[in-house]
Coordinates of C-alpha atoms in Angstrom, one line a residue:
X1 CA -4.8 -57.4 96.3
X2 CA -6.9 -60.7 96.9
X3 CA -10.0 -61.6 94.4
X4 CA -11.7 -61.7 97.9
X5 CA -10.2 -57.6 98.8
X6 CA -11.1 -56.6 95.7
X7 CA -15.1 -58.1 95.9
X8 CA -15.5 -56.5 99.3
X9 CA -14.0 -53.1 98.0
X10 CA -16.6 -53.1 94.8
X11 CA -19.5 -54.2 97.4
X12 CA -18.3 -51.8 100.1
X13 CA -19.0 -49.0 97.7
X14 CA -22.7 -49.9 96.7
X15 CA -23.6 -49.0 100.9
X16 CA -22.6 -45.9 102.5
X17 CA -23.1 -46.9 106.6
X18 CA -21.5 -50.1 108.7
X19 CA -20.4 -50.7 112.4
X20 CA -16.9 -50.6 113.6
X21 CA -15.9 -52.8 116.2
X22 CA -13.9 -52.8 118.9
X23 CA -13.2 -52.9 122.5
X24 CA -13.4 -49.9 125.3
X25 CA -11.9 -50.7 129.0
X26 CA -11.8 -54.1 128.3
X27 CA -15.2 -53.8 126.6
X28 CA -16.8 -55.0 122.9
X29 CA -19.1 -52.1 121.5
X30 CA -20.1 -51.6 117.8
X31 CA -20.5 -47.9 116.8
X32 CA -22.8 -46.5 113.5
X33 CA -20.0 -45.0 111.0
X34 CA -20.2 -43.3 107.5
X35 CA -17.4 -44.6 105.3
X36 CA -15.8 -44.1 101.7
X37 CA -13.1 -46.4 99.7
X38 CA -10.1 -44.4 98.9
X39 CA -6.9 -45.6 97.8
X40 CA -8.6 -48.9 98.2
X41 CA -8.6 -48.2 102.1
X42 CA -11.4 -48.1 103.9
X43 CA -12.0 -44.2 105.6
X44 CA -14.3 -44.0 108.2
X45 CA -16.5 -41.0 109.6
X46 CA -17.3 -41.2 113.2
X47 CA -19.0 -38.3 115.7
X48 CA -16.4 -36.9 118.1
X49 CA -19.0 -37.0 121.1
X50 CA -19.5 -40.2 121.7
X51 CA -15.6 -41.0 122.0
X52 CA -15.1 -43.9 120.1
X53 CA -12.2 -42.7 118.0
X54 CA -10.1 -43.0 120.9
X55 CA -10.7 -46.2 121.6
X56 CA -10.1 -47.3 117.9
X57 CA -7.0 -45.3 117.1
X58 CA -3.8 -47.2 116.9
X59 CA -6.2 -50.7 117.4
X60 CA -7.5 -53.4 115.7
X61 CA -10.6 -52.9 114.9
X62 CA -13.9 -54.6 112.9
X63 CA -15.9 -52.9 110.2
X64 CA -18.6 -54.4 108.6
X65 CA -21.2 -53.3 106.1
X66 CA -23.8 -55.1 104.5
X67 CA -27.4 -54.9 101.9
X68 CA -29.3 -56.3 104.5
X69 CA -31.8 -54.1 104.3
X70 CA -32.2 -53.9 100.2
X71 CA -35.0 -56.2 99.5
X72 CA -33.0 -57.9 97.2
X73 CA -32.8 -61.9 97.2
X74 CA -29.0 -61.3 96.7
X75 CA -27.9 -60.2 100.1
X76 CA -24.1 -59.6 100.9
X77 CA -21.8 -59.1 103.8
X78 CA -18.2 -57.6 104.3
X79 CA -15.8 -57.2 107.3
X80 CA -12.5 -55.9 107.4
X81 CA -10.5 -56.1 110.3
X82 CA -7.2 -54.0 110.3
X83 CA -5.6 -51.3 112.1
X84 CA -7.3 -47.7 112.3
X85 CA -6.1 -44.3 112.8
X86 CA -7.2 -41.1 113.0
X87 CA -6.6 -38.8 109.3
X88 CA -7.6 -35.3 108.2
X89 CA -9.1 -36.4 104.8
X90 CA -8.4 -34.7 102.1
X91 CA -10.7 -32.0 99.8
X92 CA -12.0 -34.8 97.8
X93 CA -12.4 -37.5 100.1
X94 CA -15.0 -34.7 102.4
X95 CA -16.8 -34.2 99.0
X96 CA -17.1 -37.9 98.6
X97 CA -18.4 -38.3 102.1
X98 CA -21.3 -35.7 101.4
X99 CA -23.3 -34.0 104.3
X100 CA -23.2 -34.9 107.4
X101 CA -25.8 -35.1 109.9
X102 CA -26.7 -32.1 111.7
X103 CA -26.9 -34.2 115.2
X104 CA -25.9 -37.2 117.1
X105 CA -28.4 -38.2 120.1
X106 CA -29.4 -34.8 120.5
X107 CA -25.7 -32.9 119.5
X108 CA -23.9 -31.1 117.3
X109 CA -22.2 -33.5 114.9
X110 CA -18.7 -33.3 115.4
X111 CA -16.9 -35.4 112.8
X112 CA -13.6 -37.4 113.4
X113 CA -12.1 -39.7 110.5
X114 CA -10.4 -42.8 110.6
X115 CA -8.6 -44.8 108.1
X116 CA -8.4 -48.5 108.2
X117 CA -6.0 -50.6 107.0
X118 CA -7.4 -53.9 106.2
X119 CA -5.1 -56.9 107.1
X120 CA -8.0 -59.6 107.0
X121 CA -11.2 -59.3 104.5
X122 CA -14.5 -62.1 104.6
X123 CA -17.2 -61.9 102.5
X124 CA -20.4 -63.4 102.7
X125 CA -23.2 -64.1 99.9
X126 CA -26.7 -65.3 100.9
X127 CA -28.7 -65.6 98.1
X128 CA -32.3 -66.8 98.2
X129 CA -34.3 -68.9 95.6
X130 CA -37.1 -70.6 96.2
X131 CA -40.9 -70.8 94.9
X132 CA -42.6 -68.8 98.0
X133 CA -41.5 -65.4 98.4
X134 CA -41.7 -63.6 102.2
X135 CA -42.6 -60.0 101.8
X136 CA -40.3 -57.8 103.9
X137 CA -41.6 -54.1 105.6
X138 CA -42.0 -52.1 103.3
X139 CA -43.0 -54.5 100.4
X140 CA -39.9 -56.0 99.1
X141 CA -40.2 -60.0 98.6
X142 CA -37.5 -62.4 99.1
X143 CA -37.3 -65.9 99.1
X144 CA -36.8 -67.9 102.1
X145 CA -34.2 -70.6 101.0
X146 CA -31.1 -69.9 102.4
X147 CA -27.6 -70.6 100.6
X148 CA -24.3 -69.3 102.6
X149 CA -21.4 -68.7 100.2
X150 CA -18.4 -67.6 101.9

């Protein structure tokens, strides 16, 4: 595994949600997904309802996840892209993903799990540092000058 694998493994544990991405009938869409690392993998949780398993199974697809919203001045973003497929998880991978929502727009939660196997992994730094600090919703300050580490 890559310096750059193993960095986005240790960050993609710190955040619980990211977006999967791929395409539907010729289509891009991003989709909300709860995830877990296991076996260095990245295991998704989707809702059934809206589909979107189908279109990822057996695909390339995108996931990303990021701090964005943290408040802290050292924000971070990953993406792997890699083939999914639909998994049963195991005993201890449902424990790790915790409860799950009672609802999706407006029905029963109906989870379906994907595992992606990353073929291509980016990570992205942005860390702030300057002497005037922006306060974000909320209350959290960050400062405003903008480095991009890749």
């Amino acid at each position: 595994m890559s310096t750059d694998e193993i960095r986005a493994i240790e960050l993609l544990r710190r955040v619980s949600y990211g977006r999967v991405a791929t395409s539907m009938r010729a289509m891009p869409f991003v989709a909300p997904a709860r995830h877990i690392v296991a076996d260095d993998r990245v295991l998704l949780r989707l809702h059934r309802g809206l589909g979107y398993h189908r279109a990822c199974n057996g695909s390339v697809v995108a996931y990303g996840a990021d701090n964005f919203d943290s408040g802290s001045e050292h924000l971070w973003s990953v993406q792997f892209t890699g083939t999914a497929e639909i998994v049963e998880p195991t005993d201890g991978e449902l424990t790790t993903f915790g409860t799950e929502p009672e609802f999706v727009d407006g029905e029963p939660f109906d989870p379906v799990y994907m595992r992606i196997e990353p073929q291509f992994v980016t990570v992205h730094a942005l860390d702030y540092a300057s002497e005037t600090p922006t306060t974000l919703p909320g209350g959290a300050s960050v400062r405003r000058h903008l480095h991009h580490v890749a």
